[in-house]
Amino acid sequence: THSLSLTHTHTHRSRIEMLMVVASTREHLACYRLMDLALDSFPYAGTTTTTEALLMGVPVITLQAPPPHSTHAHNVGVSLLSQVGLQELIAHDEEEYVELAVSLACNGERLRRLRNTLR
């Protein structure tokens, strides 16, 4: 398992915010305005949350599961990102997943461009 602290990625604590549960769908979707990017979970990939993030204009980094684990449940993010033309946000191993996330988080212009094209 790959473990990386925020200190090692040069991510300042102020950029990470944990949100409480919100009461309505409207409030929930509004929370996506607060995000720079979303990280798809693994080994079981997000489905609804990944779709919501993309629909709300938030780029998502996902990890493609290698065979024999390459089932739909593990690769929903791969399918979704492929359908919207964002194959460059699909990592093929945990190291690349971290590299993609850090690289995108540090590139404000690319984040803005992706946000504008996703919406």
Tab-separated table of N, CA and C in Angstrom:
chain	number	residue	atom	x	y	z
A	1	THR	N	0.838	-1.181	0.000
A	1	THR	CA	0.000	0.000	0.000
A	1	THR	C	0.878	1.237	0.000
A	2	HIS	N	0.490	2.190	-0.813
A	2	HIS	CA	1.240	3.433	-0.942
A	2	HIS	C	0.755	4.411	0.111
A	3	SER	N	1.670	4.949	0.869
A	3	SER	CA	1.304	5.915	1.900
A	3	SER	C	2.114	7.185	1.692
A	4	LEU	N	1.440	8.314	1.658
A	4	LEU	CA	2.108	9.578	1.416
A	4	LEU	C	1.435	10.650	2.251
A	5	SER	N	2.204	11.335	3.061
A	5	SER	CA	1.613	12.380	3.893
A	5	SER	C	1.500	13.680	3.099
A	6	LEU	N	0.673	14.587	3.587
A	6	LEU	CA	0.522	15.879	2.928
A	6	LEU	C	1.835	16.648	2.914
A	7	THR	N	2.651	16.467	3.934
A	7	THR	CA	3.939	17.145	3.998
A	7	THR	C	4.815	16.764	2.810
A	8	HIS	N	4.818	15.489	2.457
A	8	HIS	CA	5.649	15.024	1.349
A	8	HIS	C	5.172	15.527	-0.011
A	9	THR	N	3.902	15.877	-0.116
A	9	THR	CA	3.388	16.386	-1.385
A	9	THR	C	3.426	17.906	-1.438
A	10	HIS	N	3.903	18.536	-0.352
A	10	HIS	CA	3.962	19.995	-0.258
A	10	HIS	C	2.564	20.614	-0.300
A	11	THR	N	1.576	19.863	0.174
A	11	THR	CA	0.207	20.354	0.240
A	11	THR	C	-0.011	20.983	1.611
A	12	HIS	N	-0.378	22.235	1.619
A	12	HIS	CA	-0.600	22.933	2.880
A	12	HIS	C	-1.929	22.485	3.480
A	13	ARG	N	-1.963	22.350	4.785
A	13	ARG	CA	-3.165	21.893	5.492
A	13	ARG	C	-4.395	22.726	5.153
A	14	SER	N	-4.197	23.984	4.863
A	14	SER	CA	-5.331	24.863	4.588
A	14	SER	C	-6.065	24.477	3.299
A	15	ARG	N	-5.424	23.662	2.461
A	15	ARG	CA	-6.060	23.247	1.203
A	15	ARG	C	-6.946	22.018	1.370
A	16	ILE	N	-6.900	21.402	2.542
A	16	ILE	CA	-7.705	20.205	2.804
A	16	ILE	C	-8.802	20.568	3.785
A	17	GLU	N	-10.025	20.289	3.412
A	17	GLU	CA	-11.149	20.597	4.287
A	17	GLU	C	-12.086	19.400	4.325
A	18	MET	N	-12.410	18.967	5.526
A	18	MET	CA	-13.363	17.887	5.716
A	18	MET	C	-14.727	18.525	5.944
A	19	LEU	N	-15.725	18.076	5.200
A	19	LEU	CA	-17.062	18.663	5.306
A	19	LEU	C	-18.000	17.743	6.081
A	20	MET	N	-18.914	18.342	6.778
A	20	MET	CA	-19.939	17.590	7.504
A	20	MET	C	-21.015	17.151	6.512
A	21	VAL	N	-21.827	16.209	6.919
A	21	VAL	CA	-22.961	15.781	6.114
A	21	VAL	C	-23.920	16.962	5.970
A	22	VAL	N	-24.452	17.137	4.779
A	22	VAL	CA	-25.397	18.228	4.545
A	22	VAL	C	-26.801	17.657	4.363
A	23	ALA	N	-27.806	18.501	4.602
A	23	ALA	CA	-29.186	18.035	4.688
A	23	ALA	C	-29.863	17.741	3.350
A	24	SER	N	-29.487	18.452	2.306
A	24	SER	CA	-30.234	18.298	1.053
A	24	SER	C	-29.311	18.003	-0.122
A	25	THR	N	-29.914	17.509	-1.182
A	25	THR	CA	-29.166	17.245	-2.414
A	25	THR	C	-28.589	18.533	-2.964
A	26	ARG	N	-29.347	19.597	-2.906
A	26	ARG	CA	-28.882	20.910	-3.401
A	26	ARG	C	-27.620	21.348	-2.658
A	27	GLU	N	-27.632	21.236	-1.330
A	27	GLU	CA	-26.457	21.600	-0.529
A	27	GLU	C	-25.282	20.667	-0.841
A	28	HIS	N	-25.593	19.393	-1.001
A	28	HIS	CA	-24.551	18.408	-1.327
A	28	HIS	C	-23.862	18.772	-2.639
A	29	LEU	N	-24.638	19.023	-3.679
A	29	LEU	CA	-24.049	19.357	-4.979
A	29	LEU	C	-23.310	20.692	-4.935
A	30	ALA	N	-23.775	21.619	-4.116
A	30	ALA	CA	-23.093	22.911	-3.973
A	30	ALA	C	-21.689	22.741	-3.400
A	31	CYS	N	-21.466	21.692	-2.627
A	31	CYS	CA	-20.138	21.443	-2.047
A	31	CYS	C	-19.072	21.220	-3.124
A	32	TYR	N	-19.472	20.771	-4.299
A	32	TYR	CA	-18.499	20.548	-5.375
A	32	TYR	C	-17.828	21.853	-5.812
A	33	ARG	N	-18.464	22.994	-5.557
A	33	ARG	CA	-17.838	24.285	-5.881
A	33	ARG	C	-16.601	24.531	-5.038
A	34	LEU	N	-16.508	23.847	-3.905
A	34	LEU	CA	-15.383	24.028	-2.989
A	34	LEU	C	-14.171	23.168	-3.363
A	35	MET	N	-14.333	22.257	-4.296
A	35	MET	CA	-13.279	21.289	-4.621
A	35	MET	C	-12.449	21.717	-5.820
A	36	ASP	N	-11.150	21.466	-5.723
A	36	ASP	CA	-10.268	21.650	-6.876
A	36	ASP	C	-10.294	20.412	-7.751
A	37	LEU	N	-10.238	19.250	-7.112
A	37	LEU	CA	-10.266	17.981	-7.830
A	37	LEU	C	-10.793	16.903	-6.900
A	38	ALA	N	-11.207	15.798	-7.488
A	38	ALA	CA	-11.711	14.664	-6.709
A	38	ALA	C	-10.809	13.463	-6.942
A	39	LEU	N	-10.646	12.674	-5.893
A	39	LEU	CA	-9.849	11.456	-5.975
A	39	LEU	C	-10.797	10.270	-5.887
A	40	ASP	N	-10.834	9.484	-6.949
A	40	ASP	CA	-11.679	8.302	-6.979
A	40	ASP	C	-11.123	7.274	-6.001
A	41	SER	N	-11.996	6.597	-5.297
A	41	SER	CA	-11.553	5.598	-4.320
A	41	SER	C	-11.132	4.305	-5.025
A	42	PHE	N	-10.317	3.530	-4.328
A	42	PHE	CA	-9.942	2.211	-4.831
A	42	PHE	C	-9.635	1.306	-3.649
A	43	PRO	N	-9.835	0.048	-3.754
A	43	PRO	CA	-10.052	-0.714	-4.980
A	43	PRO	C	-11.474	-0.642	-5.521
A	44	TYR	N	-12.468	-0.289	-4.699
A	44	TYR	CA	-13.823	-0.170	-5.227
A	44	TYR	C	-14.047	1.276	-5.640
A	45	ALA	N	-14.208	1.503	-6.918
A	45	ALA	CA	-14.311	2.860	-7.462
A	45	ALA	C	-15.668	3.491	-7.176
A	46	GLY	N	-15.655	4.802	-7.124
A	46	GLY	CA	-16.895	5.548	-6.961
A	46	GLY	C	-17.724	5.447	-8.234
A	47	THR	N	-18.989	5.564	-8.106
A	47	THR	CA	-19.883	5.587	-9.266
A	47	THR	C	-20.668	6.886	-9.209
A	48	THR	N	-21.538	7.003	-8.238
A	48	THR	CA	-22.349	8.215	-8.105
A	48	THR	C	-21.475	9.424	-7.831
A	49	THR	N	-20.534	9.310	-6.897
A	49	THR	CA	-19.712	10.476	-6.556
A	49	THR	C	-18.814	10.894	-7.707
A	50	THR	N	-18.295	9.937	-8.458
A	50	THR	CA	-17.459	10.271	-9.618
A	50	THR	C	-18.302	10.965	-10.681
A	51	THR	N	-19.486	10.444	-10.926
A	51	THR	CA	-20.397	11.060	-11.900
A	51	THR	C	-20.788	12.464	-11.458
A	52	GLU	N	-21.138	12.612	-10.189
A	52	GLU	CA	-21.499	13.934	-9.676
A	52	GLU	C	-20.356	14.923	-9.843
A	53	ALA	N	-19.163	14.507	-9.473
A	53	ALA	CA	-18.008	15.397	-9.580
A	53	ALA	C	-17.837	15.879	-11.016
A	54	LEU	N	-17.875	14.956	-11.960
A	54	LEU	CA	-17.700	15.327	-13.366
A	54	LEU	C	-18.821	16.239	-13.841
A	55	LEU	N	-20.062	15.933	-13.467
A	55	LEU	CA	-21.188	16.781	-13.868
A	55	LEU	C	-21.114	18.173	-13.255
A	56	MET	N	-20.498	18.272	-12.080
A	56	MET	CA	-20.358	19.563	-11.407
A	56	MET	C	-19.064	20.276	-11.818
A	57	GLY	N	-18.330	19.702	-12.777
A	57	GLY	CA	-17.135	20.368	-13.300
A	57	GLY	C	-15.869	20.117	-12.517
A	58	VAL	N	-15.844	19.077	-11.696
A	58	VAL	CA	-14.663	18.774	-10.896
A	58	VAL	C	-13.904	17.609	-11.532
A	59	PRO	N	-12.647	17.828	-11.944
A	59	PRO	CA	-11.874	16.732	-12.515
A	59	PRO	C	-11.620	15.633	-11.472
A	60	VAL	N	-11.571	14.397	-11.939
A	60	VAL	CA	-11.403	13.236	-11.073
A	60	VAL	C	-10.175	12.443	-11.513
A	61	ILE	N	-9.356	12.055	-10.534
A	61	ILE	CA	-8.236	11.144	-10.790
A	61	ILE	C	-8.711	9.756	-10.379
A	62	THR	N	-8.489	8.761	-11.240
A	62	THR	CA	-8.885	7.394	-10.912
A	62	THR	C	-7.717	6.440	-11.152
A	63	LEU	N	-7.808	5.273	-10.558
A	63	LEU	CA	-6.780	4.245	-10.682
A	63	LEU	C	-7.379	3.040	-11.388
A	64	GLN	N	-6.793	2.675	-12.524
A	64	GLN	CA	-7.260	1.513	-13.272
A	64	GLN	C	-6.778	0.240	-12.578
A	65	ALA	N	-7.718	-0.635	-12.282
A	65	ALA	CA	-7.369	-1.896	-11.632
A	65	ALA	C	-6.772	-2.853	-12.652
A	66	PRO	N	-5.653	-3.485	-12.306
A	66	PRO	CA	-5.025	-4.437	-13.228
A	66	PRO	C	-5.737	-5.790	-13.173
A	67	PRO	N	-5.613	-6.582	-14.246
A	67	PRO	CA	-6.143	-7.945	-14.193
A	67	PRO	C	-5.488	-8.692	-13.042
A	68	PRO	N	-6.099	-9.562	-12.344
A	68	PRO	CA	-7.454	-10.100	-12.543
A	68	PRO	C	-8.531	-9.278	-11.847
A	69	HIS	N	-8.208	-8.101	-11.338
A	69	HIS	CA	-9.166	-7.271	-10.599
A	69	HIS	C	-9.886	-6.270	-11.488
A	70	SER	N	-9.738	-6.389	-12.782
A	70	SER	CA	-10.289	-5.380	-13.684
A	70	SER	C	-11.770	-5.629	-13.984
A	71	THR	N	-12.567	-5.626	-12.921
A	71	THR	CA	-14.017	-5.762	-13.058
A	71	THR	C	-14.631	-4.374	-13.172
A	72	HIS	N	-15.885	-4.354	-13.545
A	72	HIS	CA	-16.579	-3.074	-13.666
A	72	HIS	C	-16.549	-2.296	-12.345
A	73	ALA	N	-16.767	-2.989	-11.228
A	73	ALA	CA	-16.784	-2.326	-9.916
A	73	ALA	C	-15.469	-1.622	-9.613
A	74	HIS	N	-14.371	-2.162	-10.102
A	74	HIS	CA	-13.065	-1.562	-9.852
A	74	HIS	C	-12.703	-0.500	-10.875
A	75	ASN	N	-13.391	-0.471	-11.989
A	75	ASN	CA	-13.002	0.427	-13.081
A	75	ASN	C	-14.110	1.359	-13.568
A	76	VAL	N	-15.075	1.649	-12.727
A	76	VAL	CA	-16.134	2.585	-13.116
A	76	VAL	C	-15.526	3.938	-13.491
A	77	GLY	N	-14.583	4.419	-12.690
A	77	GLY	CA	-13.935	5.701	-12.978
A	77	GLY	C	-13.233	5.702	-14.320
A	78	VAL	N	-12.636	4.590	-14.679
A	78	VAL	CA	-11.978	4.462	-15.982
A	78	VAL	C	-13.003	4.617	-17.097
A	79	SER	N	-14.143	3.942	-16.949
A	79	SER	CA	-15.209	4.041	-17.954
A	79	SER	C	-15.718	5.474	-18.079
A	80	LEU	N	-15.983	6.108	-16.936
A	80	LEU	CA	-16.523	7.469	-16.953
A	80	LEU	C	-15.538	8.469	-17.547
A	81	LEU	N	-14.280	8.405	-17.114
A	81	LEU	CA	-13.283	9.345	-17.642
A	81	LEU	C	-13.031	9.112	-19.134
A	82	SER	N	-13.075	7.864	-19.565
A	82	SER	CA	-12.900	7.570	-20.994
A	82	SER	C	-14.035	8.173	-21.806
A	83	GLN	N	-15.251	8.104	-21.286
A	83	GLN	CA	-16.409	8.633	-22.013
A	83	GLN	C	-16.385	10.146	-22.145
A	84	VAL	N	-15.750	10.836	-21.205
A	84	VAL	CA	-15.683	12.301	-21.307
A	84	VAL	C	-14.341	12.774	-21.871
A	85	GLY	N	-13.541	11.832	-22.373
A	85	GLY	CA	-12.289	12.192	-23.037
A	85	GLY	C	-11.162	12.592	-22.102
A	86	LEU	N	-11.173	12.093	-20.879
A	86	LEU	CA	-10.130	12.460	-19.919
A	86	LEU	C	-9.268	11.263	-19.521
A	87	GLN	N	-8.842	10.506	-20.506
A	87	GLN	CA	-7.998	9.349	-20.239
A	87	GLN	C	-6.695	9.726	-19.560
A	88	GLU	N	-6.254	10.982	-19.708
A	88	GLU	CA	-5.002	11.407	-19.070
A	88	GLU	C	-5.115	11.484	-17.546
A	89	LEU	N	-6.344	11.363	-17.015
A	89	LEU	CA	-6.543	11.374	-15.570
A	89	LEU	C	-6.704	9.962	-15.001
A	90	ILE	N	-6.395	8.960	-15.831
A	90	ILE	CA	-6.457	7.557	-15.406
A	90	ILE	C	-5.043	7.087	-15.090
A	91	ALA	N	-4.809	6.741	-13.837
A	91	ALA	CA	-3.500	6.222	-13.411
A	91	ALA	C	-3.484	4.708	-13.560
A	92	HIS	N	-2.294	4.171	-13.803
A	92	HIS	CA	-2.154	2.729	-13.995
A	92	HIS	C	-1.497	2.031	-12.822
A	93	ASP	N	-1.022	2.805	-11.858
A	93	ASP	CA	-0.508	2.239	-10.611
A	93	ASP	C	-0.624	3.320	-9.535
A	94	GLU	N	-0.412	2.932	-8.286
A	94	GLU	CA	-0.603	3.871	-7.172
A	94	GLU	C	0.351	5.058	-7.232
A	95	GLU	N	1.563	4.822	-7.675
A	95	GLU	CA	2.528	5.920	-7.780
A	95	GLU	C	2.057	6.956	-8.790
A	96	GLU	N	1.564	6.510	-9.936
A	96	GLU	CA	1.068	7.432	-10.947
A	96	GLU	C	-0.189	8.160	-10.445
A	97	TYR	N	-1.014	7.473	-9.665
A	97	TYR	CA	-2.219	8.084	-9.078
A	97	TYR	C	-1.823	9.300	-8.240
A	98	VAL	N	-0.835	9.109	-7.376
A	98	VAL	CA	-0.356	10.203	-6.522
A	98	VAL	C	0.266	11.305	-7.378
A	99	GLU	N	1.089	10.921	-8.353
A	99	GLU	CA	1.733	11.912	-9.229
A	99	GLU	C	0.707	12.743	-9.992
A	100	LEU	N	-0.317	12.100	-10.538
A	100	LEU	CA	-1.356	12.824	-11.262
A	100	LEU	C	-2.094	13.800	-10.344
A	101	ALA	N	-2.420	13.334	-9.157
A	101	ALA	CA	-3.147	14.185	-8.206
A	101	ALA	C	-2.324	15.398	-7.802
A	102	VAL	N	-1.071	15.180	-7.468
A	102	VAL	CA	-0.199	16.282	-7.044
A	102	VAL	C	0.034	17.244	-8.203
A	103	SER	N	0.308	16.699	-9.371
A	103	SER	CA	0.558	17.531	-10.547
A	103	SER	C	-0.650	18.404	-10.877
A	104	LEU	N	-1.834	17.798	-10.866
A	104	LEU	CA	-3.037	18.563	-11.179
A	104	LEU	C	-3.347	19.581	-10.086
A	105	ALA	N	-3.189	19.193	-8.836
A	105	ALA	CA	-3.459	20.110	-7.724
A	105	ALA	C	-2.554	21.339	-7.767
A	106	CYS	N	-1.363	21.181	-8.305
A	106	CYS	CA	-0.392	22.287	-8.367
A	106	CYS	C	-0.508	23.114	-9.639
A	107	ASN	N	-1.438	22.772	-10.518
A	107	ASN	CA	-1.553	23.455	-11.798
A	107	ASN	C	-2.922	24.136	-11.907
A	108	GLY	N	-2.999	25.340	-11.326
A	108	GLY	CA	-4.251	26.079	-11.297
A	108	GLY	C	-4.847	26.335	-12.666
A	109	GLU	N	-4.010	26.633	-13.638
A	109	GLU	CA	-4.506	26.911	-14.994
A	109	GLU	C	-5.152	25.671	-15.604
A	110	ARG	N	-4.517	24.533	-15.440
A	110	ARG	CA	-5.087	23.284	-15.981
A	110	ARG	C	-6.395	22.934	-15.261
A	111	LEU	N	-6.433	23.143	-13.950
A	111	LEU	CA	-7.669	22.895	-13.202
A	111	LEU	C	-8.806	23.777	-13.726
A	112	ARG	N	-8.527	25.050	-13.942
A	112	ARG	CA	-9.549	25.965	-14.464
A	112	ARG	C	-10.013	25.527	-15.848
A	113	ARG	N	-9.072	25.141	-16.688
A	113	ARG	CA	-9.405	24.701	-18.051
A	113	ARG	C	-10.296	23.454	-18.012
A	114	LEU	N	-9.924	22.486	-17.176
A	114	LEU	CA	-10.728	21.265	-17.054
A	114	LEU	C	-12.114	21.591	-16.512
A	115	ARG	N	-12.179	22.439	-15.496
A	115	ARG	CA	-13.457	22.804	-14.896
A	115	ARG	C	-14.367	23.447	-15.942
A	116	ASN	N	-13.797	24.322	-16.756
A	116	ASN	CA	-14.587	25.007	-17.778
A	116	ASN	C	-15.050	24.071	-18.876
A	117	THR	N	-14.254	23.071	-19.217
A	117	THR	CA	-14.644	22.168	-20.288
A	117	THR	C	-15.596	21.066	-19.809
A	118	LEU	N	-15.545	20.738	-18.527
A	118	LEU	CA	-16.443	19.707	-18.003
A	118	LEU	C	-17.863	20.215	-17.851
A	119	ARG	N	-18.026	21.494	-17.633
A	119	ARG	CA	-19.367	22.035	-17.377
A	119	ARG	C	-20.075	22.319	-18.639
